[in-house]
Amino acid sequence: MRAVVSGGMLAGLESLGLRDTFDAVYGSSAGAINGAYFIAGQATFGTTVYYESINNTRFINGARFLSGRPVMSLDFLLNRIMTEEKPLDWEAVVKSNISLHVVATRVDSVQSCDLTNLHTKQELFAAFCASATIPVVAGGPVDFLGAPYLDATLLESFPYRTALADGCDHVLVLRTRSLESRLGPPSFFNRRVVAPLLARHNPALREVVLSRPERYNADAETLERAMRDETATPSIYSVCPSADRPGVGRLEKDRTRLVAGAASGLIAVWEAISGDTPKTVEVLVACSDFGRPIT
């Protein structure tokens, strides 16, 4: 749900008319879904999914954990919301000159993999599922073309390294936390529940879970240094929400907080690129199906 912030950022790029300035979009987890809506020219529309369609118990239901079922229902998101209620123009995505790179964690080899060259709706949505299956919370490993995958952020929260490995020389990174934000030690849930369960699939995944904060913080520091060095090649620039704006939790369902998260992302892009403050309400309301006021 925190990806509503990067959704707002993409809505900002869309409202500034900058979609066609990009050659490729790399996305981790929900960021890959946001990126697909952006490529399709539906970034603002896609952002409304968070605060109009999935901020409910049909998508997030903690009680399901007690019966051994995933807390988050990716099936509801992909096959109900993104197919029927707020349909992604998947044909526009697969036919676009802007290539989509869905990053996911391969379970058997413990590698960050780039799932690209997707040609059908089935391949596209399967890649989304592979990239966004948060361990335990969204279920077990997902099969994609014969290999098991889990959420991309286990290894690559910011998929800039995959972009650089592909030869990209100008990279814009959209982050959902402030520039200075860092992760603390692994939570009790990750240490006692997630790590042991993932170790059943591959013992090496235990350390992946426990070392994720260290890896995240190292990447965050790399991106912060890149912001300070304007002469560096390749050029990496990050857009982050302001530290004084309220954050969004991973399982957030409150509409007001989610809209505020989208607004913080949109404002961050406008201020970083145009030096101006957008009329946030006008941009977000434009694709609101229900016409409810945005505050």
XYZ file of C-alpha atoms in Angstrom:
295
model
C 0.000 0.000 0.000
C 3.003 2.298 0.491
C 3.398 2.164 -3.293
C 0.541 4.679 -3.482
C 3.356 7.229 -3.036
C 5.212 6.128 -6.177
C 1.832 5.928 -7.904
C 1.361 9.612 -7.096
C 4.855 10.305 -8.438
C 4.031 8.608 -11.730
C 0.775 10.578 -11.863
C 2.960 13.668 -11.477
C 5.199 12.652 -14.383
C 2.086 11.901 -16.425
C 0.502 15.279 -15.638
C 3.756 16.997 -16.675
C 3.606 15.225 -20.040
C 6.850 13.305 -19.478
C 5.802 9.706 -20.113
C 7.415 9.494 -23.545
C 10.781 10.753 -22.287
C 11.496 7.304 -20.804
C 12.938 4.319 -22.669
C 12.250 1.781 -19.941
C 10.477 1.343 -16.615
C 11.870 -0.952 -13.902
C 9.573 -1.885 -11.039
C 9.818 -3.864 -7.813
C 6.672 -5.385 -6.318
C 3.701 -2.976 -6.470
C 6.005 -0.497 -8.201
C 5.944 -2.758 -11.266
C 2.151 -2.536 -11.380
C 2.333 1.256 -11.032
C 4.871 1.288 -13.858
C 2.537 -0.671 -16.124
C -0.296 1.803 -15.597
C 2.200 4.595 -16.362
C 3.345 2.996 -19.629
C -0.303 2.536 -20.615
C -0.965 6.257 -20.037
C -3.123 5.415 -16.996
C -0.872 6.429 -14.086
C -3.403 8.682 -12.342
C -6.179 6.152 -12.923
C -3.989 3.374 -11.508
C -3.168 5.382 -8.389
C -6.852 5.559 -7.456
C -6.794 1.757 -7.057
C -5.099 2.167 -3.674
C -7.657 4.440 -2.053
C -10.815 3.401 -3.896
C -10.498 -0.314 -4.634
C -8.137 -2.247 -2.368
C -8.292 -0.375 0.956
C -10.740 -2.964 2.250
C -10.943 -6.448 3.746
C -11.392 -8.040 0.333
C -7.737 -7.231 -0.333
C -6.238 -6.930 3.180
C -7.680 -9.103 5.925
C -5.534 -9.964 8.941
C -7.994 -12.626 10.058
C -7.019 -14.782 7.084
C -3.571 -15.279 8.617
C -5.146 -17.219 11.499
C -6.483 -19.800 9.050
C -3.209 -20.077 7.137
C -4.317 -17.952 4.196
C -2.504 -14.881 2.802
C -3.382 -11.577 4.453
C -3.271 -9.855 1.055
C -5.225 -11.219 -1.914
C -3.266 -10.648 -5.115
C -5.952 -12.607 -6.935
C -8.505 -9.930 -5.977
C -6.173 -7.174 -7.162
C -5.140 -8.757 -10.456
C -8.269 -10.621 -11.543
C -10.981 -8.358 -10.158
C -9.683 -4.806 -9.842
C -7.067 -4.660 -12.624
C -9.200 -6.726 -15.001
C -12.765 -5.558 -14.351
C -13.120 -2.505 -12.100
C -10.059 -0.430 -13.052
C -8.718 -2.364 -16.019
C -5.107 -1.976 -17.011
C -4.708 -1.508 -20.765
C -2.312 -4.444 -20.938
C -2.148 -4.373 -24.728
C -0.808 -0.816 -24.576
C 1.869 -2.048 -22.152
C 3.122 -4.997 -24.194
C 3.036 -3.020 -27.456
C 4.664 0.128 -26.080
C 8.074 1.384 -27.154
C 8.740 1.847 -23.425
C 9.910 -1.520 -22.130
C 8.605 -2.802 -18.793
C 11.023 -4.688 -16.537
C 9.346 -6.494 -13.632
C 11.950 -7.340 -11.001
C 11.405 -10.400 -8.778
C 13.385 -12.593 -6.376
C 14.083 -16.097 -7.680
C 13.762 -18.512 -4.770
C 15.905 -21.455 -5.874
C 18.952 -19.404 -6.921
C 18.360 -16.448 -4.557
C 18.830 -13.930 -7.369
C 17.173 -10.698 -8.371
C 15.718 -11.391 -11.832
C 14.407 -9.129 -14.574
C 11.137 -10.469 -15.984
C 10.746 -8.670 -19.294
C 9.714 -9.294 -22.920
C 6.181 -10.023 -21.730
C 3.822 -10.456 -24.691
C 0.440 -11.511 -23.294
C -1.855 -10.505 -20.463
C -1.214 -13.862 -18.810
C 2.575 -13.368 -18.868
C 2.269 -9.784 -17.654
C -0.025 -10.570 -14.746
C 1.999 -13.659 -13.775
C 5.104 -11.454 -13.597
C 3.232 -8.973 -11.390
C 2.241 -11.803 -9.055
C 5.822 -13.117 -8.926
C 7.197 -9.670 -8.113
C 4.591 -8.675 -5.512
C 4.134 -11.844 -3.457
C 5.328 -10.571 -0.099
C 6.429 -13.654 1.858
C 3.763 -15.026 4.216
C 1.627 -11.877 3.914
C 0.716 -12.572 0.270
C 1.486 -16.290 0.137
C 4.233 -18.697 -0.858
C 6.485 -18.734 -3.921
C 4.805 -18.143 -7.274
C 5.696 -20.148 -10.388
C 6.718 -18.079 -13.410
C 7.850 -19.996 -16.499
C 8.847 -22.985 -14.387
C 10.777 -21.174 -11.634
C 9.656 -20.057 -8.146
C 9.620 -16.337 -7.300
C 8.809 -14.019 -4.413
C 8.570 -10.288 -3.803
C 11.326 -8.269 -5.476
C 12.096 -6.206 -2.401
C 13.683 -9.160 -0.615
C 16.789 -8.374 -2.673
C 16.127 -5.145 -4.556
C 13.881 -2.507 -2.999
C 15.151 0.052 -5.496
C 15.615 -1.644 -8.894
C 18.204 0.886 -10.065
C 20.939 -1.760 -10.074
C 19.024 -3.840 -12.625
C 18.625 -0.714 -14.767
C 22.344 0.050 -14.565
C 23.208 -3.550 -15.452
C 21.100 -3.102 -18.609
C 23.217 -0.105 -19.597
C 20.872 2.708 -18.573
C 22.886 5.904 -18.131
C 20.180 8.275 -16.820
C 18.071 6.753 -14.061
C 15.206 8.386 -12.191
C 14.455 6.556 -8.934
C 11.028 7.012 -7.343
C 11.187 6.279 -3.622
C 8.294 5.914 -1.211
C 10.240 7.072 1.859
C 12.187 10.274 2.471
C 15.779 10.557 1.235
C 17.201 10.185 4.752
C 14.969 7.255 5.733
C 16.657 4.044 6.884
C 15.371 0.676 8.108
C 15.929 -0.611 11.624
C 16.803 -4.190 12.644
C 14.554 -7.042 11.455
C 11.205 -7.095 13.237
C 10.132 -9.899 15.551
C 7.688 -11.083 12.857
C 10.440 -11.269 10.247
C 12.848 -13.039 12.612
C 10.413 -15.535 14.109
C 7.893 -16.104 11.333
C 9.048 -14.988 7.883
C 12.687 -16.132 8.017
C 11.948 -19.684 9.291
C 9.113 -20.179 6.797
C 11.205 -19.044 3.832
C 14.094 -21.234 4.962
C 11.863 -24.218 4.196
C 11.956 -23.227 0.515
C 15.653 -22.373 0.496
C 17.843 -22.147 3.642
C 19.704 -19.176 2.118
C 16.510 -17.103 2.271
C 16.753 -16.896 6.057
C 19.800 -14.656 5.790
C 18.206 -12.710 2.935
C 15.323 -11.739 5.223
C 17.537 -10.901 8.191
C 20.016 -8.857 6.132
C 17.408 -6.897 4.173
C 17.628 -3.734 6.357
C 21.400 -3.633 5.884
C 21.018 -4.044 2.124
C 18.240 -1.437 1.960
C 20.278 1.085 3.939
C 23.367 0.548 1.774
C 21.310 1.219 -1.356
C 19.733 4.279 0.256
C 23.182 5.698 1.055
C 24.354 5.002 -2.512
C 21.352 6.876 -3.893
C 21.884 9.763 -1.475
C 25.539 10.099 -2.572
C 24.443 10.019 -6.212
C 22.117 12.969 -5.520
C 25.073 15.010 -4.266
C 27.362 14.198 -7.207
C 25.874 15.900 -10.257
C 28.877 14.985 -12.434
C 28.650 11.229 -11.855
C 28.168 8.849 -14.771
C 25.750 7.150 -14.985
C 23.441 9.819 -13.606
C 21.073 8.657 -10.854
C 18.499 11.059 -9.457
C 16.000 10.211 -6.716
C 12.607 11.747 -6.054
C 11.448 11.243 -2.465
C 8.489 12.483 -0.423
C 9.290 15.148 2.124
C 10.289 13.826 5.561
C 7.695 16.079 7.204
C 4.810 14.367 5.420
C 3.098 11.374 7.096
C 4.217 7.985 5.873
C 2.027 5.153 4.597
C 2.107 1.686 6.160
C 2.443 -1.468 4.072
C -1.051 -2.609 5.079
C -2.684 0.829 5.294
C -6.416 0.968 4.525
C -7.362 4.465 5.657
C -8.462 6.463 2.602
C -7.317 9.821 3.957
C -3.788 8.560 4.643
C -3.569 6.865 1.250
C -4.699 9.976 -0.604
C -2.193 12.023 1.400
C 0.504 9.539 0.352
C -0.415 9.897 -3.321
C -0.417 13.670 -2.961
C 3.003 13.674 -1.298
C 4.426 11.709 -4.224
C 2.829 13.927 -6.841
C 4.026 17.098 -5.094
C 7.571 15.697 -4.791
C 7.781 15.116 -8.561
C 6.390 18.505 -9.474
C 8.697 20.350 -7.098
C 11.757 18.354 -8.214
C 11.162 18.704 -11.945
C 9.167 21.875 -12.519
C 10.020 23.792 -9.355
C 6.304 24.420 -8.941
C 3.581 23.086 -6.667
C 0.803 21.243 -8.540
C -2.927 21.556 -8.089
C -2.900 18.125 -6.506
C -6.637 17.899 -6.008
C -7.360 18.528 -9.689
C -4.896 15.879 -10.839
C -6.104 13.154 -8.467
C -9.825 13.861 -8.802
C -9.616 13.637 -12.596
C -9.751 9.838 -12.510
C -11.819 9.290 -9.374
C -14.642 6.920 -10.280
C -16.799 7.824 -7.323
C -16.373 11.588 -7.334
C -15.738 11.724 -3.605
C -13.819 14.782 -2.422
C -10.041 14.453 -2.074
C -8.632 16.205 0.986
